[in-house]
Short mmCIF file of C-alpha atoms in Angstrom, two decimals:
data_model
loop_
_atom_site.label_atom_id
_atom_site.label_comp_id
_atom_site.label_asym_id
_atom_site.label_seq_id
_atom_site.Cartn_x
_atom_site.Cartn_y
_atom_site.Cartn_z
CA MET A 219 80.99 -34.45 -1.69
CA THR A 220 77.49 -33.84 -0.36
CA VAL A 221 75.21 -36.72 -1.28
CA ARG A 222 72.12 -35.61 -3.19
CA THR A 223 69.43 -38.09 -4.21
CA ARG A 224 66.06 -37.58 -5.79
CA PHE A 225 62.66 -39.16 -6.26
CA ALA A 226 61.04 -38.23 -9.55
CA PRO A 227 57.55 -39.71 -10.00
CA SER A 228 55.28 -39.04 -12.96
CA PRO A 229 51.84 -37.77 -11.87
CA THR A 230 49.87 -40.14 -14.08
CA GLY A 231 48.38 -42.13 -11.21
CA PHE A 232 48.64 -42.84 -7.51
CA LEU A 233 51.87 -43.36 -5.57
CA HIS A 234 52.36 -47.12 -5.73
CA ILE A 235 54.31 -49.48 -3.51
CA GLY A 236 57.23 -49.72 -5.90
CA GLY A 237 57.51 -45.94 -6.00
CA VAL A 238 57.47 -45.69 -2.23
CA ARG A 239 60.24 -48.31 -1.98
CA THR A 240 62.34 -46.32 -4.49
CA ALA A 241 61.69 -43.08 -2.62
CA LEU A 242 62.51 -44.76 0.68
CA PHE A 243 65.87 -46.09 -0.50
CA ALA A 244 66.84 -42.71 -1.97
CA TRP A 245 65.67 -40.94 1.21
CA LEU A 246 67.51 -43.36 3.50
CA PHE A 247 70.73 -43.10 1.48
CA ALA A 248 70.64 -39.30 1.70
CA ARG A 249 69.79 -39.30 5.40
CA HIS A 250 72.44 -41.95 6.22
CA HIS A 251 75.14 -39.89 4.54
CA GLY A 252 73.97 -36.53 5.87
CA GLY A 253 72.93 -35.45 2.38
CA GLN A 254 69.85 -34.00 0.72
CA PHE A 255 66.76 -35.55 -0.79
CA VAL A 256 65.05 -33.80 -3.71
CA LEU A 257 61.46 -34.32 -4.87
CA ARG A 258 60.78 -33.72 -8.56
CA ILE A 259 57.47 -34.16 -10.37
CA GLU A 260 58.02 -35.28 -13.96
CA ASP A 261 54.81 -33.95 -15.47
CA THR A 262 55.72 -33.66 -19.15
CA ASP A 263 53.18 -36.32 -20.16
CA ARG A 264 50.49 -33.70 -20.56
CA GLU A 265 47.77 -36.09 -21.68
CA ARG A 266 48.04 -38.35 -18.63
CA SER A 267 49.38 -36.07 -15.88
CA THR A 268 46.75 -34.72 -13.47
CA GLN A 269 46.68 -32.45 -10.46
CA ALA A 270 44.84 -35.18 -8.57
CA ALA A 271 47.80 -37.48 -9.11
CA VAL A 272 50.22 -34.77 -7.96
CA ASP A 273 48.15 -34.30 -4.81
CA ALA A 274 48.08 -38.07 -4.20
CA ILE A 275 51.87 -38.29 -4.55
CA LEU A 276 52.47 -35.43 -2.13
CA GLU A 277 49.91 -36.80 0.34
CA GLY A 278 51.42 -40.28 0.16
CA MET A 279 54.96 -38.98 0.69
CA ALA A 280 53.82 -36.86 3.63
CA TRP A 281 51.94 -39.77 5.24
CA ALA A 282 54.97 -42.02 4.84
CA GLY A 283 57.17 -39.39 6.49
CA LEU A 284 59.53 -39.17 3.51
CA ASP A 285 60.25 -35.47 3.82
CA TRP A 286 62.21 -33.68 1.13
CA ASP A 287 64.86 -30.99 1.42
CA GLU A 288 64.15 -29.37 -1.95
CA GLY A 289 61.15 -29.27 -4.22
CA PRO A 290 58.78 -30.29 -5.33
CA TYR A 291 60.15 -29.18 -8.69
CA TYR A 292 57.88 -29.44 -11.74
CA GLN A 293 59.30 -30.09 -15.19
CA MET A 294 56.58 -28.14 -16.97
CA GLN A 295 57.83 -25.05 -15.14
CA ARG A 296 61.32 -25.55 -16.60
CA LEU A 297 60.58 -25.69 -20.33
CA ASP A 298 62.78 -22.69 -21.12
CA ARG A 299 65.73 -24.47 -19.55
CA TYR A 300 65.26 -27.66 -21.59
CA GLN A 301 64.88 -25.68 -24.79
CA ALA A 302 68.08 -23.76 -24.07
CA VAL A 303 70.04 -26.96 -23.43
CA ALA A 304 68.63 -28.51 -26.61
CA GLN A 305 69.90 -25.50 -28.57
CA GLN A 306 73.29 -26.00 -26.92
CA LEU A 307 73.40 -29.60 -28.18
CA LEU A 308 72.27 -28.56 -31.65
CA ALA A 309 74.99 -25.93 -31.79
CA SER A 310 77.67 -28.39 -30.70
CA GLY A 311 76.59 -31.01 -33.22
CA HIS A 312 75.49 -33.49 -30.56
CA ALA A 313 71.88 -33.20 -31.70
CA TYR A 314 70.00 -32.58 -34.94
CA HIS A 315 66.52 -31.83 -36.23
CA CYS A 316 64.54 -34.80 -37.53
CA TYR A 317 61.69 -34.21 -39.99
CA CYS A 318 60.47 -37.78 -40.35
CA THR A 319 56.69 -38.13 -40.14
CA ARG A 320 54.95 -40.72 -38.03
CA ASP A 321 53.90 -42.64 -41.16
CA GLU A 322 57.49 -42.72 -42.39
CA LEU A 323 58.75 -43.95 -39.04
CA ASP A 324 56.07 -46.66 -38.92
CA ALA A 325 56.99 -47.80 -42.43
CA MET A 326 60.70 -47.85 -41.50
CA ARG A 327 60.07 -50.02 -38.45
CA ALA A 328 57.78 -52.37 -40.37
CA ALA A 329 60.46 -52.90 -43.00
CA GLN A 330 63.07 -53.59 -40.32
CA GLN A 331 60.83 -56.13 -38.63
CA ALA A 332 60.15 -57.81 -41.98
CA ARG A 333 63.90 -58.23 -42.37
CA GLY A 334 64.18 -59.67 -38.87
CA GLU A 335 65.96 -56.59 -37.53
CA LYS A 336 65.42 -54.77 -34.26
CA PRO A 337 63.17 -51.73 -34.91
CA ARG A 338 65.13 -48.51 -34.46
CA TYR A 339 65.62 -45.10 -35.99
CA ASP A 340 68.03 -45.45 -38.93
CA GLY A 341 69.55 -41.96 -38.74
CA ARG A 342 68.21 -40.77 -42.09
CA CYS A 343 68.02 -37.14 -40.90
CA ARG A 344 71.47 -37.14 -39.27
CA ASP A 345 73.10 -35.19 -42.08
CA ARG A 346 70.08 -33.21 -43.24
CA THR A 347 70.91 -29.53 -43.63
CA SER A 348 67.61 -28.04 -44.75
CA PRO A 349 64.17 -27.98 -43.14
CA ARG A 350 61.15 -29.77 -44.56
CA ASP A 351 58.15 -27.62 -45.25
CA GLY A 352 55.06 -28.38 -43.24
CA VAL A 353 56.77 -30.81 -40.88
CA PRO A 354 57.57 -29.52 -37.38
CA PRO A 355 60.82 -31.24 -36.40
CA VAL A 356 61.80 -33.11 -33.29
CA VAL A 357 65.31 -32.89 -31.87
CA ARG A 358 67.28 -36.14 -31.80
CA PHE A 359 70.47 -36.84 -29.89
CA ARG A 360 73.39 -38.01 -32.03
CA THR A 361 74.40 -41.24 -30.28
CA PRO A 362 77.97 -42.45 -30.87
CA GLY A 363 77.85 -45.26 -33.42
CA GLU A 364 80.80 -47.29 -32.22
CA GLY A 365 82.31 -48.59 -29.02
CA THR A 366 80.68 -49.43 -25.72
CA ILE A 367 79.48 -47.56 -22.70
CA VAL A 368 79.80 -48.99 -19.20
CA VAL A 369 77.43 -48.52 -16.29
CA GLU A 370 79.14 -49.22 -12.97
CA ASP A 371 75.92 -49.93 -11.17
CA LEU A 372 76.05 -49.91 -7.36
CA VAL A 373 73.61 -52.82 -7.18
CA ARG A 374 74.14 -54.82 -10.36
CA GLY A 375 77.84 -54.21 -10.85
CA ARG A 376 79.44 -53.56 -14.23
CA VAL A 377 77.02 -53.55 -17.18
CA GLU A 378 78.23 -52.88 -20.74
CA PHE A 379 76.14 -51.59 -23.63
CA ALA A 380 77.17 -51.48 -27.28
CA ASN A 381 76.61 -48.03 -28.75
CA ALA A 382 75.55 -49.63 -32.02
CA ASP A 383 72.47 -50.96 -30.21
CA LEU A 384 71.38 -47.47 -29.16
CA ASP A 385 69.61 -45.39 -31.79
CA ASP A 386 69.29 -41.61 -31.93
CA LEU A 387 66.56 -40.93 -29.42
CA VAL A 388 64.19 -37.98 -29.52
CA ILE A 389 65.04 -35.47 -26.81
CA MET A 390 62.63 -32.63 -27.68
CA ARG A 391 59.16 -32.87 -29.17
CA PRO A 392 57.93 -30.39 -31.79
CA ASP A 393 55.95 -28.51 -29.11
CA GLY A 394 59.12 -27.75 -27.13
CA VAL A 395 58.43 -30.28 -24.37
CA PRO A 396 61.33 -32.59 -23.48
CA THR A 397 61.09 -36.35 -23.58
CA PHE A 398 61.70 -38.38 -20.43
CA HIS A 399 65.38 -39.06 -21.15
CA PHE A 400 66.25 -35.43 -21.77
CA GLY A 401 64.28 -33.91 -18.90
CA VAL A 402 65.84 -36.38 -16.46
CA VAL A 403 69.38 -35.60 -17.60
CA VAL A 404 69.00 -31.83 -17.50
CA ASP A 405 67.31 -31.94 -14.11
CA ASP A 406 69.83 -34.31 -12.55
CA ALA A 407 72.69 -32.11 -13.79
CA ASP A 408 71.08 -28.81 -12.74
CA MET A 409 70.08 -30.15 -9.34
CA GLY A 410 73.48 -31.63 -8.58
CA ILE A 411 72.19 -35.18 -8.12
CA THR A 412 75.10 -37.39 -7.08
CA HIS A 413 73.28 -40.72 -6.80
CA VAL A 414 70.38 -41.88 -8.98
CA ILE A 415 68.51 -44.64 -7.13
CA ARG A 416 65.63 -46.07 -9.14
CA GLY A 417 63.98 -49.28 -10.32
CA ASP A 418 65.89 -51.68 -12.52
CA ASP A 419 63.40 -51.13 -15.34
CA HIS A 420 65.44 -47.95 -15.96
CA LEU A 421 68.78 -49.73 -16.34
CA ASN A 422 68.56 -49.81 -20.14
CA ASN A 423 67.86 -46.07 -20.15
CA THR A 424 71.07 -45.28 -18.32
CA PRO A 425 73.58 -45.49 -21.21
CA ARG A 426 71.49 -43.05 -23.26
CA GLN A 427 71.37 -40.62 -20.38
CA MET A 428 75.10 -40.98 -19.74
CA HIS A 429 75.80 -40.07 -23.40
CA ILE A 430 73.76 -36.88 -23.07
CA LEU A 431 75.52 -35.94 -19.83
CA ALA A 432 78.90 -36.46 -21.52
CA ALA A 433 77.86 -34.28 -24.46
CA LEU A 434 76.91 -31.53 -22.00
CA GLY A 435 80.19 -31.86 -20.14
CA GLU A 436 78.33 -32.77 -16.95
CA PRO A 437 79.56 -35.31 -14.37
CA THR A 438 77.86 -38.69 -14.33
CA PRO A 439 76.04 -39.52 -11.09
CA ALA A 440 76.41 -42.92 -9.49
CA TYR A 441 73.58 -45.24 -10.46
CA ALA A 442 71.85 -47.86 -8.33
CA HIS A 443 69.05 -49.87 -9.93
CA LEU A 444 66.77 -51.59 -7.44
CA PRO A 445 65.31 -55.06 -7.96
CA MET A 446 61.74 -55.53 -9.06
CA ILE A 447 59.02 -56.16 -6.46
CA LEU A 448 57.00 -59.35 -6.96
CA GLY A 449 53.81 -60.59 -5.38
CA PRO A 450 53.86 -63.59 -3.03
CA ASP A 451 53.23 -65.86 -6.04
CA GLY A 452 56.37 -64.65 -7.80
CA ALA A 453 54.48 -62.63 -10.44
CA LYS A 454 54.97 -58.90 -10.90
CA LEU A 455 53.19 -57.02 -8.12
CA SER A 456 49.76 -55.88 -9.27
CA LYS A 457 46.30 -55.04 -7.97
CA ARG A 458 45.35 -58.69 -7.85
CA HIS A 459 47.85 -59.09 -5.00
CA GLY A 460 45.97 -56.48 -2.96
CA ALA A 461 46.38 -52.75 -2.52
CA VAL A 462 49.24 -51.13 -4.40
CA ASN A 463 48.33 -47.48 -3.76
CA VAL A 464 50.19 -46.35 -0.65
CA LEU A 465 47.17 -44.41 0.63
CA GLU A 466 45.12 -47.62 0.60
CA TYR A 467 47.45 -48.93 3.29
CA ARG A 468 46.70 -45.85 5.37
CA GLU A 469 42.96 -46.50 4.96
CA ALA A 470 43.49 -50.15 5.89
CA GLY A 471 44.99 -49.11 9.22
CA PHE A 472 48.71 -49.61 8.75
CA LEU A 473 51.28 -47.40 10.44
CA PRO A 474 53.59 -45.65 7.97
CA GLU A 475 56.74 -46.79 9.77
CA ALA A 476 55.54 -50.40 9.52
CA LEU A 477 54.99 -50.11 5.77
CA LEU A 478 58.45 -48.57 5.36
CA ASN A 479 59.92 -51.34 7.53
CA CYS A 480 58.32 -53.93 5.24
CA LEU A 481 59.49 -52.15 2.09
CA VAL A 482 63.07 -51.66 3.28
CA ARG A 483 63.38 -55.43 3.55
CA LEU A 484 62.47 -55.85 -0.13
CA GLY A 485 65.98 -56.12 -1.50
CA TRP A 486 67.94 -54.92 1.54
CA ALA A 487 69.04 -56.62 4.73
CA ALA A 488 71.06 -55.90 7.87
CA GLY A 489 71.86 -59.32 9.26
CA ASP A 490 68.77 -61.20 10.43
CA GLN A 491 66.98 -58.17 11.87
CA GLU A 492 63.35 -57.84 10.76
CA ILE A 493 61.91 -54.98 12.80
CA PHE A 494 63.46 -51.53 12.34
CA SER A 495 62.56 -48.12 13.66
CA ILE A 496 63.01 -45.21 11.25
CA ASP A 497 66.14 -44.17 13.14
CA GLU A 498 67.57 -47.67 12.82
CA MET A 499 66.89 -47.70 9.09
CA VAL A 500 68.73 -44.41 8.67
CA ALA A 501 71.66 -45.61 10.77
CA LEU A 502 72.03 -48.99 9.05
CA PHE A 503 70.99 -48.46 5.44
CA ASP A 504 73.50 -48.28 2.64
CA ILE A 505 73.45 -49.32 -0.98
CA ASP A 506 76.00 -52.06 -0.49
CA GLY A 507 73.35 -53.99 1.44
CA VAL A 508 70.95 -54.03 -1.53
CA ASN A 509 70.53 -57.32 -3.35
CA ALA A 510 70.05 -57.45 -7.13
CA SER A 511 67.47 -60.26 -6.98
CA ALA A 512 63.76 -59.54 -7.24
CA ALA A 513 62.00 -59.30 -3.87
CA ARG A 514 58.58 -60.63 -2.88
CA PHE A 515 56.04 -58.45 -1.11
CA ASP A 516 53.94 -60.50 1.31
CA PRO A 517 50.79 -58.78 2.70
CA GLU A 518 50.73 -61.20 5.64
CA LYS A 519 54.31 -60.30 6.51
CA LEU A 520 53.26 -56.65 6.45
CA ARG A 521 50.45 -57.38 8.93
CA TRP A 522 52.93 -59.08 11.27
CA ILE A 523 55.38 -56.19 11.01
CA ASN A 524 52.58 -53.71 11.65
CA GLN A 525 51.56 -55.65 14.74
CA GLN A 526 55.09 -55.38 16.11
CA HIS A 527 55.13 -51.64 15.52
CA LEU A 528 51.66 -51.22 17.05
CA ARG A 529 52.83 -52.90 20.23
CA GLY A 530 55.75 -50.52 20.66
CA ALA A 531 54.28 -47.26 19.37
CA ASP A 532 53.40 -44.31 21.60
CA ALA A 533 49.80 -44.79 22.74
CA GLY A 534 48.92 -41.13 22.22
CA ARG A 535 50.15 -41.21 18.62
CA VAL A 536 48.23 -44.41 17.90
CA ALA A 537 45.14 -42.91 19.51
CA ALA A 538 45.31 -39.91 17.18
CA ALA A 539 45.73 -42.22 14.19
CA LEU A 540 42.62 -44.15 15.25
CA LEU A 541 40.30 -41.14 15.04
CA PRO A 542 39.70 -41.17 11.26
CA HIS A 543 39.12 -44.93 11.36
CA TYR A 544 36.46 -44.60 14.04
CA ALA A 545 34.87 -41.81 12.01
CA ALA A 546 34.91 -43.96 8.86
CA ALA A 547 33.19 -46.74 10.83
CA GLY A 548 30.50 -44.32 12.03
CA VAL A 549 31.62 -44.53 15.65
CA ASP A 550 31.39 -41.36 17.75
CA VAL A 551 34.13 -41.59 20.37
CA ALA A 552 32.90 -38.59 22.32
CA GLY A 553 31.91 -39.59 25.83
CA GLY A 554 33.79 -42.87 25.59
CA PRO A 555 36.95 -43.96 27.38
CA PRO A 556 40.31 -42.27 26.68
CA LEU A 557 41.63 -43.67 23.41
CA GLU A 558 45.09 -44.19 24.91
CA GLY A 559 43.50 -46.72 27.25
CA VAL A 560 41.77 -48.41 24.32
CA VAL A 561 45.11 -48.66 22.53
CA ASP A 562 46.82 -50.22 25.53
CA ALA A 563 43.99 -52.73 25.97
CA TYR A 564 43.74 -53.83 22.34
CA ARG A 565 47.12 -53.44 20.67
CA GLU A 566 48.41 -56.88 21.71
CA ARG A 567 45.56 -58.55 19.81
CA ALA A 568 45.48 -56.22 16.79
CA ALA A 569 47.47 -56.27 13.56
CA THR A 570 46.09 -52.96 12.25
CA LEU A 571 44.31 -49.85 13.48
CA ARG A 572 41.17 -51.14 11.81
CA ASP A 573 41.36 -54.27 13.96
CA ILE A 574 41.27 -52.09 17.07
CA VAL A 575 38.28 -50.15 15.77
CA ASP A 576 36.37 -53.27 14.74
CA ALA A 577 36.92 -54.91 18.12
CA SER A 578 36.07 -51.92 20.30
CA HIS A 579 32.76 -50.55 18.96
CA TYR A 580 30.98 -51.58 22.16
CA LEU A 581 33.02 -49.09 24.20
CA PHE A 582 31.22 -46.13 22.65
CA GLY A 583 27.59 -45.08 22.67
CA ASP A 584 24.63 -46.81 24.24
CA ALA A 585 23.69 -49.16 21.38
CA LEU A 586 25.23 -52.60 21.93
CA PRO A 587 25.75 -54.91 18.94
CA ARG A 588 24.79 -58.41 20.08
CA ASP A 589 25.99 -61.87 19.19
CA GLU A 590 22.64 -63.56 19.65
CA ALA A 591 24.13 -67.05 19.76
CA ALA A 592 26.48 -65.97 22.55
CA PHE A 593 23.60 -64.42 24.48
CA ARG A 594 21.57 -67.65 24.26
CA LYS A 595 24.57 -69.77 25.29
CA HIS A 596 25.91 -67.74 28.20
CA LEU A 597 23.05 -65.65 29.59
CA VAL A 598 21.00 -68.48 31.02
CA PRO A 599 18.84 -68.61 34.18
CA ALA A 600 21.67 -70.22 36.19
CA VAL A 601 23.77 -67.05 36.00
CA ARG A 602 20.99 -64.64 36.87
CA ALA A 603 21.59 -64.72 40.64
CA PRO A 604 25.40 -64.35 40.42
CA LEU A 605 25.01 -61.49 37.90
CA LEU A 606 22.50 -59.75 40.16
CA ASP A 607 24.89 -60.09 43.09
CA LEU A 608 27.71 -58.73 40.96
CA LEU A 609 25.54 -55.84 39.83
CA LEU A 610 25.03 -54.79 43.42
CA ARG A 611 28.74 -55.10 44.21
CA LEU A 612 29.75 -53.07 41.14
CA ARG A 613 27.15 -50.41 41.88
CA ALA A 614 28.63 -49.97 45.35
CA LEU A 615 32.23 -49.48 44.19
CA PRO A 616 33.57 -46.08 45.23
CA ALA A 617 36.43 -46.30 42.71
CA TRP A 618 36.02 -47.67 39.18
CA ASP A 619 39.39 -49.24 38.45
CA ARG A 620 40.70 -52.63 37.40
CA ALA A 621 41.71 -53.78 40.88
CA ALA A 622 38.35 -52.94 42.43
CA ILE A 623 36.42 -54.45 39.50
CA HIS A 624 38.47 -57.66 39.63
CA ALA A 625 37.88 -58.00 43.36
CA ALA A 626 34.13 -57.54 42.93
CA VAL A 627 33.88 -60.17 40.18
CA ALA A 628 36.00 -62.60 42.20
CA ALA A 629 33.85 -62.09 45.28
CA ALA A 630 30.58 -62.61 43.40
CA ALA A 631 31.94 -65.76 41.72
CA GLU A 632 33.14 -67.16 45.05
CA ALA A 633 29.83 -66.41 46.72
CA ALA A 634 28.04 -68.35 43.98
CA GLY A 635 30.51 -71.23 44.12
CA LEU A 636 31.71 -70.51 40.59
CA GLY A 637 35.14 -70.19 39.06
CA PHE A 638 36.11 -66.69 37.97
CA GLY A 639 35.72 -67.55 34.28
CA LYS A 640 32.28 -69.13 34.77
CA LEU A 641 30.99 -65.71 35.78
CA GLY A 642 33.44 -63.68 33.69
CA GLN A 643 32.25 -64.97 30.31
CA PRO A 644 28.50 -64.29 30.85
CA LEU A 645 29.54 -60.89 32.19
CA ARG A 646 31.64 -60.26 29.06
CA VAL A 647 28.72 -61.16 26.80
CA ALA A 648 26.37 -58.91 28.76
CA VAL A 649 28.69 -55.91 28.65
CA THR A 650 30.36 -56.23 25.21
CA GLY A 651 27.76 -58.11 23.20
CA GLY A 652 30.22 -60.88 22.33
CA THR A 653 32.68 -63.40 23.68
CA VAL A 654 36.02 -61.73 22.89
CA SER A 655 37.53 -58.74 24.67
CA PRO A 656 40.58 -57.83 26.77
CA PRO A 657 40.66 -59.14 30.37
CA ILE A 658 37.26 -58.58 31.94
CA ASP A 659 38.45 -56.10 34.57
CA ALA A 660 40.17 -53.96 31.89
CA THR A 661 37.10 -54.25 29.67
CA LEU A 662 34.71 -53.02 32.37
CA GLU A 663 37.06 -50.21 33.32
CA LEU A 664 36.98 -48.97 29.71
CA VAL A 665 33.22 -49.39 29.31
CA GLY A 666 32.70 -47.25 32.40
CA GLN A 667 30.55 -47.75 35.47
CA ALA A 668 27.30 -46.29 34.17
CA ARG A 669 27.32 -48.23 30.88
CA THR A 670 28.42 -51.45 32.61
CA LEU A 671 25.59 -51.30 35.13
CA ALA A 672 23.01 -50.48 32.47
CA ARG A 673 24.13 -53.38 30.27
CA ILE A 674 24.07 -55.88 33.14
CA GLU A 675 20.59 -54.69 34.03
CA ALA A 676 19.49 -55.18 30.40
CA ALA A 677 20.99 -58.70 30.37
CA LEU A 678 19.19 -59.59 33.61
CA ALA A 679 15.93 -58.33 32.16
CA GLY A 680 16.52 -60.49 29.09
CA ILE A 681 17.15 -63.58 31.21
CA ALA A 682 13.96 -62.95 33.23
CA ALA A 683 11.92 -62.54 30.08
CA ALA A 684 13.29 -65.67 28.44
#
C-alpha cells in the first residue's frame, strides 16, 4: 500500500500554528513511508472563504517547506462530483430529502432542550415520500439507529460511539454545495487517502464519516487525531499567547526549519532529542511516537530552538533570509560588508534574524546611531592620545583583516600602558555607537577601513570639543 496523507485547510483565515503542526505530521508521515502528500482547499464556506486566505495558506506552506505531491484541489471545483455521489446515496436509500424549515428545526431543538434532551434532528422526514412545495430540500444521511461504531485511532486507541447518539446529518445543502462531512468523505475516497491525520477536535466527526464511507462501499482510512496545542499557561493557544499566524513567525525572523522543529515536539518525541534537522524528522517520525496528551507551545522554547538552527545553518542561506528584514528596517545593505560575514559574526549572539538586523545597523551607511551615555562614559580625554595613535596605525595597514587589526589595537594599547580592553571598549563605542558588538577585530573588519577611520576621527573631534 502506498501511504497517502492530506492537509485540508479551510480558507477562512490565515494558516495558524495548529494547522501547520497538522500539516507537518501528515507531511512527515508520508515522507517517512515514501508516500504522497495531498493539499486540498476546503472552500465550501462561501461566505467566509476568501482568495486572500487561500494565498496566505499557500504562502505559509511554501515558506515552511511543506511541499505537496498533488493539489491544491478546490472543493468548489468538484460540485458535480458531490452531487453525483449524493444522488447515489439517495438511490440506495442511504440518504433522503429533508424539507424541514429553519423555524421548524429551531422549535424542535427548543422542545428537546426543554425536556432535558440533547438537541438533535428527530428523523421526521426519514420516511417522507413527497416533496413540500416552496421548500428547497437538503439531503440528509440515514445514520444507522442501533449498534456502535468503533474508531481504531492511531493516537487515542479504540474509541466507541453509539449510533443512537448520532443523528441524520445534512450532507448537501439546497444550493448543491456539500457540507463539511460529505465533502471530506468524497474527497478522501476519490483521492485514495490512506491515513487521515488531523486535530482531535475532529474525533467526534469520524464515526459519521465512517458511516458514509461504508454506505458508499469505500475503504476506511486509518485515523490519527493529534492532541490540542495549549499556550504556556495551559489555556488553549490563542492570540494572547503571541503570534499564531505562521507568516508572523517569518516576519519575526524565525527560520522555517526551527518552527517545524518546535512544532514536531508538540505531541511527538524521539528519545530525549530536542534539535532535529528536516531530514532527521523524516527519518525518525512515525505516528506511534505521538502522545495523546495536549502539548504546550512555549515561545521562549521556540527562540532557543531557532538559535540552535541559526548557529548551524548555511551562512549564505541565512544571509539571503536577512535581506527582507534589513529592507523592513530601512537599512540599505549595498556597499556594506558581505552578509555571510555578518551572519558568522552575529549568529552566536542572536536568537532570530531580526536580532541580527537590530544589532548590526552600524555596519551599513555613514549615519551612526549613538548611545550618548556610552559616548560620555568611554570617550573621555584620557583615551584621546591612544585613539589617535591607533588611528595612525590602522590607517597604515596594508591589509584590512582581523589579524592585522588585532595586532594594531594591541600595539596601541601597549604603547599607552593600557590593557587591550581599556582601549577596545572606547574604540567599540567610537566605531559602532554602542558598547556591544562581536570581538573588536571582527567588528572593525566588517565595518571596513574607510568607515572605521572616519568614525574614529569623528570620535576624536568630539573628545577635543568636549
